[in-house]
Amino acid sequence: ARNFLLPKKMAKVADNQAVKELKEQNKSAEIKAQKEYEEAVELGDKMKEMNWTPHQFLTFASIVERESGQGETDRPMIAGVFMNRLKKGMLLQSDITVNYAWQRTGVDVSYSHLEINNTYKYTGLPVGPISSVPATTMEACLQYKKHDYFYFFAIKDAQDKSKTVVVYTKTYEEHTQQVKKAKDAGLWLD
């Protein structure tokens, strides 16, 4: 009779263990959901401080995300450049937004591409986000660097041409000088 009872006892022990594990998972999920809720409320509060709707914020953050490529450390700086331009009523002049409208990639934008959803022709943000936005980019946009830069571009790293670095400038004249210097040095991205 003992052999017949053991499976029942084992089943009961296994059921109790499963219930315990489910309770632990549920508690963990509740803690995570509460944290995500609090972060969402904080995000909403920060967007209100910026006088932006969630749609506007996600549009802005998507431009920063696509412009920064793999350079997570550059996102707060790039966000700062775009904030400076928006505050001054300048054109954003983002190659990424034009390329998105034309379903292209790359940094080479010509005047023939400048008719659709473009930030070279129209001030302010484009009509909507151009990509999904990870939490790291949202945080970088909320904590953007305050500085005096209005222009930036990426070039090949002189020490390691498989990497890129971002060059920031304050004036358009300085920007064009740095672009020429980068091209002359063979560091311009194709």
Short mmCIF file of C-alpha atoms in Angstrom, two decimals:
data_model
loop_
_atom_site.label_atom_id
_atom_site.label_comp_id
_atom_site.label_asym_id
_atom_site.label_seq_id
_atom_site.Cartn_x
_atom_site.Cartn_y
_atom_site.Cartn_z
CA ALA A 1 0.00 0.00 0.00
CA ARG A 2 2.93 2.28 0.66
CA ASN A 3 3.98 2.32 -3.00
CA PHE A 4 0.49 3.41 -4.00
CA LEU A 5 0.42 6.30 -1.49
CA LEU A 6 3.82 7.72 -2.39
CA PRO A 7 2.80 9.04 -5.80
CA LYS A 8 -0.19 10.84 -4.22
CA LYS A 9 2.01 12.39 -1.55
CA MET A 10 4.59 13.36 -4.17
CA ALA A 11 1.85 14.95 -6.27
CA LYS A 12 0.65 16.94 -3.25
CA VAL A 13 4.23 18.10 -2.46
CA ALA A 14 4.74 19.05 -6.11
CA ASP A 15 1.43 20.97 -6.14
CA ASN A 16 2.43 22.85 -2.97
CA GLN A 17 5.82 23.72 -4.53
CA ALA A 18 4.11 24.92 -7.72
CA VAL A 19 1.70 27.10 -5.73
CA LYS A 20 4.62 28.56 -3.76
CA GLU A 21 6.54 29.31 -6.97
CA LEU A 22 3.47 30.89 -8.58
CA LYS A 23 2.96 33.11 -5.54
CA GLU A 24 6.61 34.22 -5.70
CA GLN A 25 6.33 34.92 -9.44
CA ASN A 26 3.11 36.86 -8.89
CA LYS A 27 4.71 38.96 -6.15
CA SER A 28 7.71 39.65 -8.40
CA ALA A 29 5.40 40.63 -11.27
CA GLU A 30 3.44 42.97 -8.99
CA ILE A 31 6.64 44.67 -7.84
CA LYS A 32 7.82 45.05 -11.44
CA ALA A 33 4.42 46.38 -12.57
CA GLN A 34 4.40 48.93 -9.74
CA LYS A 35 7.91 50.09 -10.65
CA GLU A 36 6.97 50.42 -14.34
CA TYR A 37 3.83 52.34 -13.38
CA GLU A 38 5.84 54.75 -11.21
CA GLU A 39 8.37 55.23 -14.02
CA ALA A 40 5.53 55.92 -16.49
CA VAL A 41 4.03 58.52 -14.13
CA GLU A 42 7.45 60.14 -13.74
CA LEU A 43 7.93 60.13 -17.52
CA GLY A 44 4.52 61.76 -17.96
CA ASP A 45 5.37 64.43 -15.38
CA LYS A 46 8.66 65.22 -17.11
CA MET A 47 6.93 65.45 -20.50
CA LYS A 48 4.43 67.91 -18.99
CA GLU A 49 7.33 70.00 -17.69
CA MET A 50 8.66 70.08 -21.26
CA ASN A 51 5.18 71.10 -22.52
CA TRP A 52 5.05 68.08 -24.81
CA THR A 53 2.43 65.47 -25.46
CA PRO A 54 3.53 61.83 -25.40
CA HIS A 55 3.30 61.85 -29.22
CA GLN A 56 5.61 64.87 -29.51
CA PHE A 57 8.05 63.39 -27.02
CA LEU A 58 8.19 60.04 -28.82
CA THR A 59 8.68 61.84 -32.14
CA PHE A 60 11.59 63.81 -30.67
CA ALA A 61 13.09 60.76 -28.97
CA SER A 62 12.81 58.70 -32.17
CA ILE A 63 14.88 61.29 -34.04
CA VAL A 64 17.52 61.23 -31.29
CA GLU A 65 17.48 57.41 -31.35
CA ARG A 66 18.04 57.20 -35.10
CA GLU A 67 20.56 60.06 -35.24
CA SER A 68 22.68 58.60 -32.46
CA GLY A 69 23.05 55.15 -34.00
CA GLN A 70 25.04 52.95 -31.64
CA GLY A 71 26.37 55.88 -29.62
CA GLU A 72 24.37 55.70 -26.39
CA THR A 73 26.73 58.16 -24.75
CA ASP A 74 26.00 60.72 -27.49
CA ARG A 75 22.21 60.65 -27.06
CA PRO A 76 21.99 63.33 -24.32
CA MET A 77 24.30 65.60 -26.37
CA ILE A 78 22.36 65.07 -29.60
CA ALA A 79 19.08 65.63 -27.76
CA GLY A 80 20.59 68.87 -26.45
CA VAL A 81 21.46 70.00 -30.00
CA PHE A 82 17.88 69.41 -31.15
CA MET A 83 16.44 71.10 -28.06
CA ASN A 84 18.62 74.14 -28.77
CA ARG A 85 17.35 74.25 -32.35
CA LEU A 86 13.72 73.89 -31.31
CA LYS A 87 14.04 76.61 -28.67
CA LYS A 88 15.50 78.99 -31.26
CA GLY A 89 12.88 78.12 -33.89
CA MET A 90 15.58 76.66 -36.14
CA LEU A 91 15.11 73.83 -38.58
CA LEU A 92 16.07 70.46 -37.08
CA GLN A 93 17.79 69.50 -40.35
CA SER A 94 17.83 65.81 -39.55
CA ASP A 95 18.93 63.55 -42.40
CA ILE A 96 17.20 60.69 -40.62
CA THR A 97 13.72 62.22 -40.95
CA VAL A 98 14.16 62.79 -44.68
CA ASN A 99 15.55 59.29 -45.16
CA TYR A 100 12.61 57.85 -43.22
CA ALA A 101 10.14 59.59 -45.52
CA TRP A 102 12.02 58.28 -48.56
CA GLN A 103 12.55 54.84 -46.97
CA ARG A 104 16.32 55.18 -47.33
CA THR A 105 19.31 54.79 -45.04
CA GLY A 106 22.61 56.64 -44.96
CA VAL A 107 23.71 60.20 -44.41
CA ASP A 108 23.76 61.46 -47.99
CA VAL A 109 20.67 63.62 -48.45
CA SER A 110 20.33 65.73 -51.57
CA TYR A 111 17.95 68.60 -52.34
CA SER A 112 15.79 66.25 -54.45
CA HIS A 113 14.96 64.40 -51.21
CA LEU A 114 13.81 67.47 -49.35
CA GLU A 115 10.10 67.53 -50.14
CA ILE A 116 8.50 64.94 -47.85
CA ASN A 117 8.17 65.18 -44.03
CA ASN A 118 11.39 67.04 -43.92
CA THR A 119 13.07 68.92 -41.17
CA TYR A 120 15.22 70.87 -43.62
CA LYS A 121 12.17 72.72 -44.90
CA TYR A 122 9.76 72.87 -41.95
CA THR A 123 10.47 73.98 -38.38
CA GLY A 124 9.39 71.93 -35.40
CA LEU A 125 8.93 68.21 -35.17
CA PRO A 126 7.80 66.01 -38.05
CA VAL A 127 4.31 64.49 -37.97
CA GLY A 128 5.23 61.42 -35.94
CA PRO A 129 7.89 59.05 -34.64
CA ILE A 130 10.28 57.54 -37.17
CA SER A 131 11.24 54.51 -35.07
CA SER A 132 10.55 52.76 -31.83
CA VAL A 133 12.29 54.28 -28.84
CA PRO A 134 14.06 52.29 -26.11
CA ALA A 135 13.87 53.43 -22.51
CA THR A 136 17.55 54.48 -22.57
CA THR A 137 16.86 57.00 -25.32
CA MET A 138 13.76 58.34 -23.56
CA GLU A 139 15.85 58.88 -20.45
CA ALA A 140 18.60 60.57 -22.50
CA CYS A 141 16.00 62.94 -23.97
CA LEU A 142 14.54 63.75 -20.57
CA GLN A 143 18.04 64.32 -19.18
CA TYR A 144 19.45 66.02 -22.28
CA LYS A 145 22.71 67.92 -21.93
CA LYS A 146 22.39 71.66 -21.77
CA HIS A 147 25.12 73.20 -23.91
CA ASP A 148 25.69 75.77 -26.68
CA TYR A 149 25.99 73.38 -29.64
CA PHE A 150 23.65 73.64 -32.64
CA TYR A 151 25.35 71.28 -35.11
CA PHE A 152 26.82 67.81 -35.09
CA PHE A 153 27.96 65.09 -37.45
CA ALA A 154 29.62 61.71 -37.14
CA ILE A 155 32.97 60.81 -38.66
CA LYS A 156 35.26 57.80 -38.63
CA ASP A 157 37.46 57.64 -35.56
CA ALA A 158 41.00 58.60 -36.62
CA GLN A 159 42.50 55.91 -34.33
CA ASP A 160 40.05 53.13 -35.23
CA LYS A 161 38.21 53.61 -38.51
CA SER A 162 35.72 50.87 -37.61
CA LYS A 163 34.33 53.24 -34.95
CA THR A 164 32.72 56.66 -35.18
CA VAL A 165 32.94 59.83 -33.14
CA VAL A 166 30.55 62.75 -33.09
CA VAL A 167 31.79 66.28 -33.70
CA TYR A 168 29.76 69.12 -32.14
CA THR A 169 29.97 72.76 -33.20
CA LYS A 170 28.32 76.00 -32.08
CA THR A 171 28.05 77.87 -35.39
CA TYR A 172 27.31 76.94 -38.98
CA GLU A 173 30.66 78.37 -40.06
CA GLU A 174 32.49 76.18 -37.55
CA HIS A 175 30.37 73.23 -38.72
CA THR A 176 31.32 73.67 -42.39
CA GLN A 177 35.01 74.06 -41.46
CA GLN A 178 34.94 70.83 -39.44
CA VAL A 179 33.12 68.97 -42.25
CA LYS A 180 35.79 70.08 -44.75
CA LYS A 181 38.55 69.09 -42.32
CA ALA A 182 36.98 65.63 -41.83
CA LYS A 183 36.57 65.10 -45.58
CA ASP A 184 40.15 66.21 -46.26
CA ALA A 185 41.38 63.76 -43.61
CA GLY A 186 39.41 60.89 -45.18
CA LEU A 187 37.22 60.53 -42.08
CA TRP A 188 33.88 61.39 -43.69
CA LEU A 189 31.23 58.68 -43.51
CA ASP A 190 29.90 57.57 -46.88
#
